[in-house]
Amino acid sequence: MGKSESQMDIVENSTRSGKKSWSFVAIGLAVSLLLMTCALVALVILYASSRALTAVQFYTSRSTARIIQNMDPTADPCKDFYQYACGGWLNRHVIPETSSRYSIFDTLRDELEIILKGVLETSHQGDRTAFQKAKILYKSCMNESLIEQRDSLPLLEALTVAGDWPVASADWNKTKEANWSIEEKLSMMNSRFNKRVLIDMFVWNDDRDSSRHIIYIDQPSLGMPSRDYYFNGGNYQRAREAYLQFMVTIARMIREDKNVSRDDSFVQEEMAKVMELETEIANATTPAEERHDVTLLYNKMTLKQLQEKFPLNVSEFNWTFFIQGVMSSVSVQVEPEEEVVVYGIPYLQELKAIISKYSASTIQNYLIWRLVIDRVSSLSRRFRDARASYRKALYGTTLEEARWRECVSYVNSNMENAVGAMYVRETFAGESKRMVRDLIEKIREAFVETLEELQWMDEASKEKAREKAMAIKEQIGYPDYILEDQNEKLDQEYANLNFSEHSYFENILENLKAGAHKSLKKLRERVDHDIWIIGAAVVNAFYSPNRNQIVFPAGILQPPFFNKHQPQALNFGGIGMVIGHEIIHGFDDNGRSFDKDGNMFDWWSNFSAMHFKEQSRCLVYQYGNYTWELAGGQNVSGISTLGENIADNGGVRQAYKAYLKWLEWEGKEPKLPGLNLSHKQLFFLNFAQVWCGSYRPEFASQSIKTDVHSPLKYRVMGSLQNFEAFSEVFQCNKGTAMHPAEKCRVW
């Protein structure tokens, strides 16, 4: 649901396309510099290990070592600042065979997962119920011998509940088809397995009334990452071929396990029809680039009107019956006058013709396939091995992650507050909350002051922007209640979950149902604006337009982003930039459509709206001209990445402005030992080093089509090419790569 939660995630990076030939002298100089750098790093680390060091000295020394190791001092910062900032990191790090990408974000997540492994594997007498359940779930995931022993049995039982898989059944057409109902199957997939196939029906905050929840109807997700995989050549075609083979292989395995006679040609034929159906569904979906204006997507109507506008004609598809089927799982009654918001009108207009072409068995085969593909990773090794070629085509990976990492990630994703509480108890310094809150106020103030500089925005719109900025609510670190032993709220959150150490697959199904029900129940509840949208043990940050709220989980409040003992230049260039980025999301091409209370409302004058689009167009062209060789020479989509590019550009600008103001009040900071760089230069260096990373070509091809962020390199290059202050600090002449004549600016 990109419309509701903008987020800053790890993003892609392009590799250098070639190397210049170096002279003998240049090579000698480079080797000398490298040896000097290594010696300096060793001295810094040795110095830092002294017991006599204060915390400030220790973290200053660590920061120096990290910065020196990550950078490439032989690169020209005015030609390629990304190489200058990240060249050392890129040379030192090889992408693990288990990873599709490897970046500083990934290393932080790796370290976080090690901490979570420790807390999940340690039992304490008197553990609260939420902790006990998280540890049981983790143990069930780690019980590989039992998972191997049970093999496909748990999946076969789930298929029976879901109405069976025709391709793996001897007599589905005779025994099941007569009573088959598409409304019933879609509603069961949604409410029982939290799988929204063919039609994406969910409950979320009403964009036009942020105090209430409403039903949304939208185009669905697909089995492959994006619609491009169904039509394009190259890496996309290779993935498509592997996907079909994956389908066929799994269907054959299930037939065999059910003792249905082998018929390879039948299976190939049936799954080819499924692929054909999904390709038509993909073709009917609207490309992401055309879904950026949330105000155009929003169409409110009653269920009765929905039925009149979109009679899908699979024996007269009944929208009320379908939606009531979903909502009855949580005992909520809907009537024909129930209001819904339809986001996917173009898709629904095409859906009738598509599903009318296919038999009940083909549609059921597709529904079950979408259930099965998600559960393969929960089964025995032979099922996980069956997806190896498809995984390689999508991600470029040849090995799976260590089992404990998969289990830690799963438990953290599904019990985020319980795991977050254990993580915070283990690692988080409470004082960080106050310091980050202070940084937020400084950067918010910088944004409000920046409004005065803007010539393209009139006074009435500036005043509304000020009001919205001042109304932004923040959540930092973790919700307090998760650490309060006497507060039963955390245990109550998981009261309906009952896990067994011996039933990993069933535990997953339990989580799926609980997740679906938790969301659906909200339809008749008022929106709780104090609820956290993410757990504490997450290396990320978020902005919610429906809440006008920024969130900084405990997991991101660590170096290189933040440490109370490291120089403020690094804090402002790290978490300060992230804070600025999330604040600016409230004013990007999506966030600007919402007011200070989180309601979709046009608070812009015609003059300001027109000029916002004009300023944004500059960024669309700038980023759209970046060619990413790693993704087969495709250009970045300036439209799909616009919101994130606006946030990146505005975020670093506001953070730098706030840092300059801090310097005015506090005075200059002492230089870092061994680095002949000013603290203004360190600000930009830390900003860039946050985004050091590299990607496999297969995943680059995926990311350029699915990720709303620009590739890592261009997040750095694009933001700094537009920022005059950067060129001044590094003394870049006009006309150099990092100081182009034409610059773009929105905020």
XYZ file of C-alpha atoms in Angstrom:
747
model
C 0.000 0.000 0.000
C 2.368 2.670 -1.229
C -0.356 5.277 -0.962
C -0.495 5.142 2.791
C 3.022 4.629 4.035
C 5.972 6.301 2.341
C 9.201 4.824 3.579
C 12.919 5.106 3.214
C 14.379 1.691 2.423
C 17.626 0.214 1.217
C 17.884 0.907 -2.494
C 19.948 -0.131 -5.459
C 23.431 0.816 -6.531
C 25.088 0.787 -9.927
C 28.631 -0.416 -10.457
C 31.283 1.546 -12.265
C 31.106 0.754 -15.951
C 34.854 0.816 -16.560
C 38.312 1.675 -15.269
C 40.689 4.294 -16.547
C 44.209 3.143 -17.430
C 46.588 4.402 -14.749
C 50.187 5.496 -15.216
C 53.014 3.880 -13.231
C 53.330 7.017 -11.100
C 49.588 7.109 -10.430
C 49.626 3.465 -9.383
C 52.543 4.116 -7.055
C 50.767 7.066 -5.486
C 47.598 5.064 -5.060
C 49.464 2.210 -3.367
C 51.203 4.673 -1.065
C 47.892 6.268 -0.172
C 46.369 2.868 0.458
C 49.223 1.824 2.762
C 49.039 5.123 4.621
C 45.262 4.742 5.003
C 45.605 1.197 6.349
C 48.288 2.299 8.801
C 46.155 5.220 9.951
C 43.103 3.019 10.418
C 45.181 0.550 12.442
C 46.520 3.340 14.644
C 43.044 4.775 15.152
C 41.641 1.380 16.141
C 44.617 0.714 18.439
C 44.180 4.131 20.012
C 40.456 3.536 20.414
C 41.061 0.320 22.321
C 42.806 2.132 25.173
C 40.865 1.881 28.428
C 41.717 5.485 29.228
C 39.534 6.797 26.400
C 36.327 8.627 27.192
C 33.146 7.597 25.363
C 33.470 10.673 23.130
C 37.072 9.816 22.217
C 36.167 6.186 21.589
C 33.285 6.960 19.224
C 35.241 9.754 17.548
C 38.047 7.287 16.819
C 35.596 4.681 15.540
C 33.939 7.275 13.298
C 37.317 8.274 11.879
C 38.245 4.666 11.143
C 34.892 3.968 9.499
C 35.008 7.068 7.301
C 38.589 6.419 6.165
C 37.883 2.776 5.379
C 34.766 3.599 3.372
C 36.146 6.391 1.194
C 38.431 6.432 -1.839
C 40.754 9.426 -1.341
C 42.172 8.995 -4.864
C 38.805 9.879 -6.442
C 37.936 13.459 -7.345
C 34.968 14.526 -5.159
C 33.922 17.046 -7.819
C 33.807 14.393 -10.518
C 32.199 11.436 -8.720
C 31.404 12.064 -5.080
C 29.882 8.619 -4.686
C 33.173 6.969 -5.616
C 35.049 9.386 -3.352
C 32.757 8.599 -0.401
C 32.131 4.881 -0.993
C 35.011 3.577 -3.120
C 36.763 1.964 -0.174
C 33.576 0.279 0.997
C 32.794 -1.018 -2.493
C 36.311 -2.434 -2.911
C 36.216 -4.190 0.468
C 32.776 -5.764 0.254
C 31.768 -8.611 -2.026
C 28.060 -9.369 -2.264
C 27.439 -12.603 -0.320
C 26.078 -15.515 -2.353
C 22.951 -15.335 -0.191
C 22.247 -11.675 -1.022
C 20.814 -9.856 -4.010
C 22.364 -6.626 -2.722
C 24.827 -5.586 -0.074
C 24.930 -2.161 1.498
C 25.592 -0.358 4.750
C 21.898 -0.810 5.537
C 22.340 -4.566 5.073
C 25.353 -4.698 7.386
C 23.345 -2.879 10.067
C 20.466 -5.306 9.612
C 22.878 -8.237 9.810
C 24.175 -6.930 13.142
C 20.641 -6.328 14.408
C 19.657 -9.900 13.509
C 22.596 -11.266 15.527
C 21.250 -9.418 18.575
C 17.744 -10.754 17.932
C 19.093 -14.291 17.569
C 20.610 -13.962 21.019
C 17.426 -12.777 22.718
C 15.182 -15.282 20.923
C 17.418 -18.208 21.842
C 17.680 -17.222 25.509
C 14.862 -18.186 27.857
C 14.370 -16.387 31.149
C 12.283 -17.593 34.032
C 9.363 -15.241 34.281
C 9.412 -14.189 30.593
C 6.172 -12.401 29.837
C 3.670 -14.209 27.608
C 4.489 -12.180 24.480
C 8.185 -13.094 24.773
C 7.370 -16.762 25.340
C 5.234 -16.872 22.196
C 7.930 -15.185 20.096
C 10.491 -17.722 21.292
C 8.154 -20.650 20.587
C 7.548 -19.329 17.060
C 11.308 -19.023 16.536
C 11.928 -22.562 17.815
C 9.267 -23.974 15.498
C 10.982 -22.274 12.559
C 14.392 -23.633 13.605
C 13.112 -27.206 13.989
C 14.335 -28.262 10.543
C 14.395 -31.984 11.274
C 10.676 -31.970 12.068
C 9.932 -29.753 9.054
C 11.749 -32.320 6.875
C 9.882 -35.166 8.519
C 6.468 -33.563 7.978
C 7.421 -32.693 4.382
C 4.368 -31.609 2.331
C 1.721 -32.842 4.798
C 0.900 -29.389 6.291
C 0.490 -27.901 2.815
C -1.770 -30.732 1.657
C -4.021 -30.103 4.654
C -4.134 -26.373 3.842
C -5.034 -27.125 0.212
C -8.030 -29.136 1.395
C -9.236 -26.122 3.396
C -8.682 -23.871 0.369
C -10.803 -26.027 -1.952
C -8.044 -28.210 -3.421
C -5.733 -27.668 -6.397
C -7.313 -28.930 -9.626
C -3.959 -29.516 -11.338
C -3.001 -31.871 -8.499
C -6.376 -33.577 -8.207
C -7.722 -36.631 -9.997
C -11.356 -35.556 -10.077
C -11.715 -31.870 -9.154
C -14.033 -31.137 -12.103
C -16.381 -33.904 -10.993
C -16.361 -33.428 -7.230
C -15.687 -29.731 -6.594
C -16.503 -27.594 -9.640
C -20.297 -27.752 -9.303
C -20.218 -26.053 -5.889
C -17.349 -23.712 -6.699
C -18.008 -20.001 -6.077
C -15.515 -17.310 -7.017
C -16.846 -14.935 -4.344
C -16.453 -17.588 -1.676
C -12.928 -18.552 -2.774
C -11.702 -14.965 -3.013
C -13.159 -14.079 0.381
C -11.666 -17.199 1.982
C -8.221 -16.464 0.500
C -8.448 -12.933 1.867
C -9.742 -13.601 5.376
C -8.210 -17.022 6.100
C -4.833 -16.786 4.357
C -4.414 -12.994 4.118
C -3.916 -13.458 0.371
C -5.643 -10.941 -1.872
C -5.784 -12.439 -5.348
C -7.591 -11.063 -8.453
C -9.127 -8.293 -6.328
C -7.233 -6.401 -3.639
C -9.809 -5.711 -0.926
C -8.512 -4.296 2.357
C -9.430 -1.945 5.211
C -7.423 1.228 5.785
C -7.755 4.831 6.918
C -10.145 6.800 4.720
C -7.928 9.185 2.767
C -10.596 11.887 2.991
C -11.412 11.338 6.679
C -8.366 10.244 8.663
C -10.454 9.513 11.772
C -12.285 6.526 10.235
C -11.529 3.307 8.379
C -13.045 2.269 5.071
C -12.944 -0.631 2.601
C -10.660 -0.203 -0.419
C -10.875 -2.081 -3.716
C -7.744 -2.035 -5.859
C -5.856 -3.931 -8.532
C -3.978 -6.928 -7.082
C -0.331 -7.762 -6.675
C 1.113 -10.354 -9.059
C 3.057 -13.576 -8.634
C 6.176 -11.940 -10.079
C 7.542 -8.595 -8.812
C 5.999 -6.353 -11.492
C 4.006 -6.376 -14.711
C 7.253 -5.900 -16.682
C 8.239 -9.506 -15.973
C 5.336 -10.733 -18.084
C 6.246 -8.832 -21.245
C 9.877 -7.648 -21.349
C 12.952 -9.488 -22.616
C 16.395 -10.034 -21.093
C 16.452 -10.722 -17.358
C 12.659 -10.417 -17.272
C 12.197 -13.167 -19.842
C 14.629 -15.453 -18.016
C 12.679 -14.928 -14.789
C 9.391 -15.566 -16.616
C 10.638 -18.894 -17.970
C 11.953 -19.917 -14.547
C 8.638 -18.905 -12.966
C 6.614 -21.194 -15.238
C 9.017 -24.054 -14.641
C 8.746 -23.443 -10.884
C 4.933 -23.669 -11.160
C 5.107 -26.914 -13.097
C 7.665 -28.508 -10.770
C 5.682 -27.747 -7.615
C 2.416 -28.966 -9.171
C 4.086 -32.250 -10.167
C 5.485 -32.683 -6.652
C 2.078 -32.151 -5.064
C 0.417 -34.594 -7.500
C 2.978 -37.209 -6.559
C 2.545 -36.580 -2.823
C -1.225 -36.983 -3.208
C -0.714 -40.244 -5.104
C -2.345 -38.828 -8.227
C -1.112 -40.534 -11.376
C 1.768 -38.803 -13.139
C 0.729 -36.776 -16.183
C 3.453 -34.280 -17.053
C 1.805 -32.987 -20.220
C -1.446 -32.268 -18.343
C 0.424 -30.362 -15.633
C 2.395 -28.376 -18.227
C -0.826 -27.527 -20.061
C -2.726 -26.472 -16.940
C 0.052 -24.291 -15.556
C 0.557 -22.694 -18.972
C -3.101 -21.619 -18.744
C -2.420 -20.192 -15.275
C 0.524 -18.261 -16.709
C -1.664 -17.002 -19.540
C -4.335 -15.871 -17.052
C -1.833 -14.060 -14.858
C -0.285 -12.397 -17.909
C -3.698 -11.005 -18.848
C -4.194 -9.807 -15.272
C -0.784 -8.121 -15.391
C -1.667 -6.446 -18.671
C -4.901 -5.096 -17.158
C -3.114 -3.481 -14.217
C -2.136 0.157 -14.473
C 1.654 0.747 -14.448
C 3.013 2.279 -11.243
C 4.100 5.436 -13.102
C 0.453 6.173 -13.882
C -0.750 5.739 -10.283
C 1.121 8.557 -8.582
C -1.688 11.068 -8.184
C -3.646 9.697 -5.242
C -6.410 12.262 -5.756
C -7.170 10.751 -9.170
C -7.178 7.187 -7.821
C -9.711 7.871 -5.064
C -13.288 7.006 -6.107
C -15.861 6.572 -3.334
C -19.113 4.711 -4.012
C -21.559 2.342 -2.319
C -21.461 -1.420 -2.758
C -24.655 -1.122 -4.746
C -22.997 1.336 -7.141
C -19.941 -0.920 -7.351
C -22.189 -3.796 -8.421
C -23.842 -1.654 -11.093
C -20.569 -0.315 -12.487
C -18.575 -3.571 -12.428
C -20.754 -6.679 -12.867
C -17.932 -9.175 -13.388
C -20.251 -11.830 -14.804
C -18.741 -15.019 -13.425
C -22.252 -16.321 -13.006
C -23.057 -12.717 -12.020
C -20.288 -11.855 -9.534
C -21.881 -10.464 -6.368
C -19.729 -7.763 -4.782
C -21.741 -7.623 -1.570
C -21.527 -11.400 -1.174
C -17.747 -11.290 -1.719
C -17.111 -8.432 0.708
C -19.563 -9.797 3.272
C -17.754 -13.119 3.004
C -14.518 -11.392 3.973
C -16.027 -9.269 6.749
C -18.085 -12.070 8.293
C -14.793 -13.621 9.408
C -14.654 -10.843 12.020
C -18.442 -10.675 12.564
C -18.886 -7.373 10.736
C -22.054 -6.879 8.718
C -22.040 -4.889 5.463
C -25.051 -3.727 3.482
C -25.472 -2.580 -0.137
C -25.179 1.025 1.098
C -21.739 0.409 2.651
C -19.237 2.915 1.243
C -16.044 1.693 -0.388
C -13.156 3.450 -2.109
C -12.210 2.067 -5.513
C -8.597 2.691 -6.522
C -8.352 0.309 -9.456
C -11.144 1.396 -11.802
C -9.230 0.760 -15.080
C -8.358 -2.736 -13.858
C -11.930 -3.588 -12.852
C -13.107 -2.449 -16.274
C -10.868 -5.122 -17.845
C -11.375 -7.887 -15.282
C -14.809 -8.996 -16.493
C -13.532 -9.890 -19.960
C -10.514 -11.705 -18.528
C -12.196 -14.021 -16.042
C -15.047 -14.752 -18.451
C -12.472 -16.440 -20.724
C -11.244 -18.950 -18.159
C -12.786 -22.022 -16.560
C -13.375 -22.404 -12.845
C -10.535 -24.939 -12.653
C -8.009 -22.534 -14.209
C -9.043 -19.714 -11.871
C -8.860 -22.085 -8.885
C -5.446 -23.299 -10.074
C -4.289 -19.695 -10.088
C -5.697 -18.881 -6.647
C -4.030 -21.923 -5.116
C -0.746 -21.235 -6.900
C -0.637 -17.774 -5.323
C -1.137 -19.428 -1.937
C 1.447 -22.145 -2.580
C 4.232 -19.903 -3.893
C 4.318 -18.003 -0.596
C 4.491 -21.183 1.460
C 7.275 -23.051 -0.351
C 9.889 -21.510 1.955
C 8.047 -22.990 4.960
C 8.327 -26.558 3.706
C 11.027 -29.216 3.479
C 14.318 -28.794 1.631
C 13.130 -30.415 -1.618
C 10.468 -27.714 -2.018
C 12.938 -24.929 -1.295
C 15.365 -26.458 -3.797
C 12.623 -26.435 -6.438
C 12.608 -22.634 -6.433
C 16.406 -22.270 -6.814
C 16.365 -21.394 -10.534
C 13.541 -18.902 -10.087
C 15.265 -17.296 -7.102
C 18.487 -17.025 -9.135
C 16.610 -15.384 -12.024
C 14.959 -12.851 -9.698
C 17.762 -12.052 -7.289
C 20.984 -13.474 -8.706
C 21.516 -15.470 -5.504
C 22.855 -19.026 -5.475
C 22.508 -19.812 -1.770
C 19.749 -19.334 0.778
C 20.365 -17.324 3.911
C 21.297 -19.119 7.112
C 18.187 -20.680 8.593
C 18.462 -18.678 11.804
C 18.422 -15.420 9.820
C 15.240 -16.463 8.007
C 13.640 -17.365 11.326
C 14.724 -14.161 13.070
C 13.376 -12.093 10.172
C 10.064 -13.967 10.149
C 9.467 -13.638 13.890
C 10.453 -9.953 13.866
C 8.068 -9.242 10.979
C 5.135 -11.017 12.615
C 5.648 -10.144 16.285
C 7.328 -6.780 15.882
C 6.360 -5.295 19.245
C 7.356 -8.361 21.259
C 10.680 -8.651 19.431
C 11.109 -4.876 19.540
C 10.757 -4.919 23.324
C 13.456 -7.569 23.665
C 15.741 -5.639 21.298
C 15.296 -2.330 23.114
C 15.957 -3.928 26.510
C 19.180 -5.339 25.095
C 20.584 -2.321 23.249
C 18.794 1.013 23.331
C 19.948 4.028 25.339
C 16.905 5.960 26.571
C 18.717 9.292 26.280
C 18.724 8.886 22.490
C 14.985 9.642 22.373
C 15.505 13.127 23.810
C 18.450 13.890 21.514
C 16.619 12.760 18.374
C 13.531 14.747 19.385
C 15.783 17.811 19.659
C 17.181 17.129 16.173
C 13.643 16.847 14.795
C 12.760 20.278 16.184
C 15.899 21.830 14.699
C 15.267 20.358 11.249
C 11.553 21.178 11.330
C 12.526 24.765 12.154
C 14.981 24.774 9.232
C 12.211 23.626 6.878
C 9.842 26.351 8.070
C 12.574 28.973 7.578
C 13.344 27.580 4.123
C 9.785 28.301 3.025
C 10.673 32.008 3.037
C 13.332 31.396 0.374
C 10.882 29.895 -2.115
C 9.828 32.201 -4.933
C 7.527 29.653 -6.558
C 5.125 29.432 -3.586
C 2.678 32.167 -2.575
C 2.118 33.317 1.014
C -1.225 31.566 1.516
C 0.251 28.177 0.551
C 3.377 28.832 2.626
C 1.227 29.440 5.686
C -0.597 26.129 5.149
C 2.760 24.371 4.691
C 4.001 25.906 7.956
C 0.877 24.698 9.763
C 1.330 21.188 8.417
C 5.040 21.062 9.281
C 4.384 22.215 12.838
C 1.600 19.618 13.191
C 3.804 16.651 12.209
C 3.825 14.138 15.054
C 6.875 12.027 15.792
C 7.459 8.556 17.183
C 11.011 7.799 18.274
C 12.633 4.518 19.240
C 9.729 2.450 20.524
C 6.285 2.757 22.167
C 6.775 3.100 25.924
C 4.256 0.414 26.863
C 6.354 -2.417 25.415
C 8.865 -1.961 28.260
C 6.274 -1.652 31.040
C 6.095 -5.017 32.798
C 2.857 -4.134 34.582
C 1.162 -3.016 31.359
C -0.690 -5.971 29.829
C -1.170 -4.310 26.433
C 1.798 -6.125 24.854
C 0.595 -9.565 25.957
C -2.981 -8.753 24.922
C -1.773 -7.967 21.396
C -0.930 -11.658 20.944
C -3.682 -13.114 23.136
C -5.378 -14.902 20.220
C -2.182 -16.514 18.962
C -1.365 -20.022 20.139
C 1.843 -21.485 18.739
C 3.393 -24.924 18.952
C 7.117 -25.710 18.747
C 6.191 -28.676 16.551
C 3.939 -26.936 13.995
C 5.810 -24.211 12.120
C 3.551 -24.315 9.057
C 0.389 -24.109 11.166
C 1.944 -21.262 13.172
C 2.368 -19.354 9.920
C -1.265 -19.936 8.972
C -2.250 -18.743 12.443
C -0.287 -15.536 11.876
C -1.810 -15.008 8.440
C -5.337 -15.314 9.763
C -4.609 -13.110 12.778
C -3.051 -10.447 10.547
C -6.056 -10.421 8.227
C -8.535 -10.269 11.102
C -6.623 -7.516 12.896
C -6.886 -5.332 9.790
C -10.500 -6.188 8.916
C -11.797 -5.553 12.448
C -10.765 -1.930 12.144
C -13.643 -1.175 9.771
C -15.952 -0.340 12.675
C -13.230 1.218 14.840
C -11.980 4.794 15.017
C -8.400 5.339 13.892
C -5.890 5.157 16.737
C -3.328 7.836 15.872
C -1.014 6.719 18.675
C -0.497 3.220 17.318
C 2.949 2.485 15.892
C 3.034 1.500 12.215
C 6.324 -0.406 12.578
C 8.316 -2.281 15.224
C 11.378 -1.021 17.086
C 13.881 -3.581 15.723
C 13.901 -2.110 12.215
C 16.651 -0.233 10.353
C 14.384 2.173 8.516
C 12.297 5.330 8.882
C 8.754 6.192 7.842
C 6.282 8.939 7.076
C 2.525 8.327 7.093
C 0.473 10.894 5.122
C -2.789 9.660 6.706
C -1.381 10.432 10.156
C 1.016 13.262 9.258
C 3.499 11.360 11.358
C 7.198 10.500 11.171
C 8.619 7.345 12.766
C 12.229 6.550 13.677
C 12.536 3.028 15.127
C 15.307 2.187 17.584
C 17.051 0.085 14.918
C 18.089 3.113 12.856
C 19.343 5.144 15.824
C 22.908 3.827 15.597
C 26.112 4.738 13.707
C 26.601 5.866 11.007
C 23.187 7.519 11.417
C 23.369 8.513 15.045
C 25.356 8.265 18.236
C 25.245 10.700 21.106
C 29.063 10.638 21.340
C 29.951 11.080 17.648
C 30.479 14.543 16.087
C 27.283 16.443 15.330
C 28.352 16.788 11.687
C 27.837 13.034 11.404
C 24.544 13.068 13.307
C 23.120 15.856 11.135
C 24.454 14.194 7.954
C 23.075 10.829 9.109
C 19.854 10.753 11.120
C 19.390 14.492 10.491
C 19.191 13.838 6.761
C 16.751 10.965 7.434
C 14.587 13.268 9.573
C 14.602 15.897 6.837
C 13.763 13.229 4.265
C 10.718 12.040 6.227
C 9.487 15.580 6.935
C 9.730 16.415 3.227
C 7.600 13.342 2.433
C 4.720 15.376 3.833
C 5.262 17.769 0.930
C 6.265 15.467 -1.938
C 4.075 14.632 -4.944
C 1.928 12.321 -2.769
C 2.163 13.854 0.712
C 1.266 17.326 -0.529
C -2.271 16.062 -1.232
C -2.905 15.631 2.517
C -3.478 18.350 5.107
C -2.084 18.714 8.627
C -4.666 16.252 9.989
C -3.906 13.557 7.417
C -6.956 14.193 5.241
C -6.754 14.319 1.472
C -7.449 17.989 0.876
C -6.233 20.518 -1.670
C -4.683 23.286 0.443
C -2.658 24.687 -2.457
C -3.399 27.798 -4.480
C -3.490 27.287 -8.245
C -0.311 29.377 -8.547
C 1.652 27.275 -6.046
C 0.349 23.940 -7.357
C 1.314 24.840 -10.916
C 4.819 25.877 -9.858
C 5.280 22.808 -7.642
C 4.688 20.658 -10.716
C 7.083 22.803 -12.720
C 9.845 22.489 -10.098
C 9.189 18.739 -9.847
C 9.433 18.313 -13.613
C 13.069 19.365 -13.404
C 13.778 16.430 -11.050
C 11.847 14.031 -13.291
C 14.108 14.924 -16.222
C 17.293 14.942 -14.143
C 16.837 11.477 -12.640
C 15.256 10.110 -15.803
C 18.531 10.807 -17.601
C 20.563 8.579 -15.278
C 21.397 5.341 -17.098
C 21.907 2.336 -14.854
C 24.251 -0.055 -16.647
C 23.750 -2.753 -14.020
C 20.058 -2.928 -14.977
C 20.850 -3.574 -18.619
C 21.359 0.089 -19.481
C 17.832 1.109 -18.504
C 17.163 4.657 -17.405
C 15.887 5.418 -13.924
C 12.182 6.308 -13.895
C 12.059 9.968 -12.939
C 8.301 9.662 -12.422
C 8.243 6.574 -10.174
C 11.089 7.900 -8.024
C 9.900 11.515 -7.857
C 8.568 11.431 -4.292
C 11.759 9.913 -2.918
C 13.951 12.258 -4.956
C 12.056 15.281 -3.625
C 12.568 13.915 -0.094
C 16.263 13.151 -0.668
C 16.990 16.604 -2.086
C 14.976 18.483 0.509
C 16.135 16.271 3.371
C 19.858 16.876 2.945
C 19.242 20.589 2.375
C 17.205 21.028 5.579
C 19.631 18.935 7.642
C 22.582 21.019 6.437
C 20.761 24.255 7.181
C 20.018 22.990 10.697
C 23.664 21.976 11.169
C 24.906 25.448 10.195
C 22.535 26.924 12.743
C 23.828 24.489 15.380
C 27.392 25.633 14.604
C 26.341 29.254 15.120
C 25.079 28.391 18.603
C 27.651 25.829 19.706
C 30.791 26.864 17.820
C 33.134 24.736 15.721
C 33.672 21.079 16.482
C 37.223 19.701 16.797
C 38.500 17.954 13.667
C 38.538 14.183 13.479
C 42.064 12.793 14.012
C 43.801 11.775 10.786
C 41.229 13.422 8.512
C 42.069 16.718 6.881
C 38.398 17.504 6.323
C 36.215 20.261 7.694
C 33.065 19.316 9.555
C 30.990 20.734 6.710
C 32.754 18.274 4.424
C 32.177 15.498 6.967
C 28.450 16.266 6.923
C 28.270 15.522 3.189
C 30.646 12.571 3.464
C 28.508 10.847 6.101
C 25.356 11.575 4.103
C 26.891 9.817 1.105
C 28.349 6.895 3.060
C 24.922 5.990 4.407
C 24.134 4.888 0.825
C 27.258 2.805 0.075
C 26.261 -0.510 -1.481
C 26.114 -2.738 -4.550
C 23.571 -4.983 -6.278
C 23.459 -8.024 -8.497
C 22.302 -7.372 -12.098
C 19.183 -9.533 -11.703
C 18.057 -7.537 -8.702
C 18.964 -4.253 -10.358
C 16.570 -5.203 -13.175
C 13.884 -5.834 -10.572
C 14.536 -2.723 -8.505
C 14.456 -0.323 -11.428
C 10.881 -1.476 -12.091
C 9.599 -1.900 -8.536
C 11.501 0.425 -6.219
C 10.249 3.968 -5.678
C 13.772 5.032 -4.667
C 16.539 5.868 -7.105
C 19.570 3.549 -7.150
C 21.974 4.312 -4.307
C 24.573 6.102 -6.391
C 22.025 8.461 -7.891
C 20.476 9.264 -4.517
C 23.856 10.741 -3.611
C 24.814 12.233 -6.979
C 21.390 13.711 -7.732
C 20.934 15.385 -4.348
C 24.421 16.908 -4.225
C 24.490 18.014 -7.868
C 21.506 20.204 -7.004
C 22.998 21.668 -3.821
C 25.179 24.767 -4.175
C 26.466 24.457 -0.602
C 28.080 21.127 -1.437
C 30.001 22.642 -4.353
C 31.182 25.491 -2.135
C 32.384 23.174 0.632
C 34.340 20.948 -1.773
C 35.354 23.871 -4.034
C 33.912 22.302 -7.175
C 34.144 24.518 -10.235
C 30.992 25.226 -12.179
C 30.649 22.809 -15.050
C 32.169 19.839 -13.204
C 30.030 16.717 -12.839
C 29.053 17.583 -9.260
C 28.393 21.264 -10.022
C 26.262 21.355 -13.197
C 25.008 24.677 -14.502
C 21.365 23.600 -14.263
C 20.116 22.644 -10.812
C 16.721 21.449 -9.613
C 15.058 22.436 -6.372
C 11.596 21.923 -4.935
C 12.066 22.501 -1.174
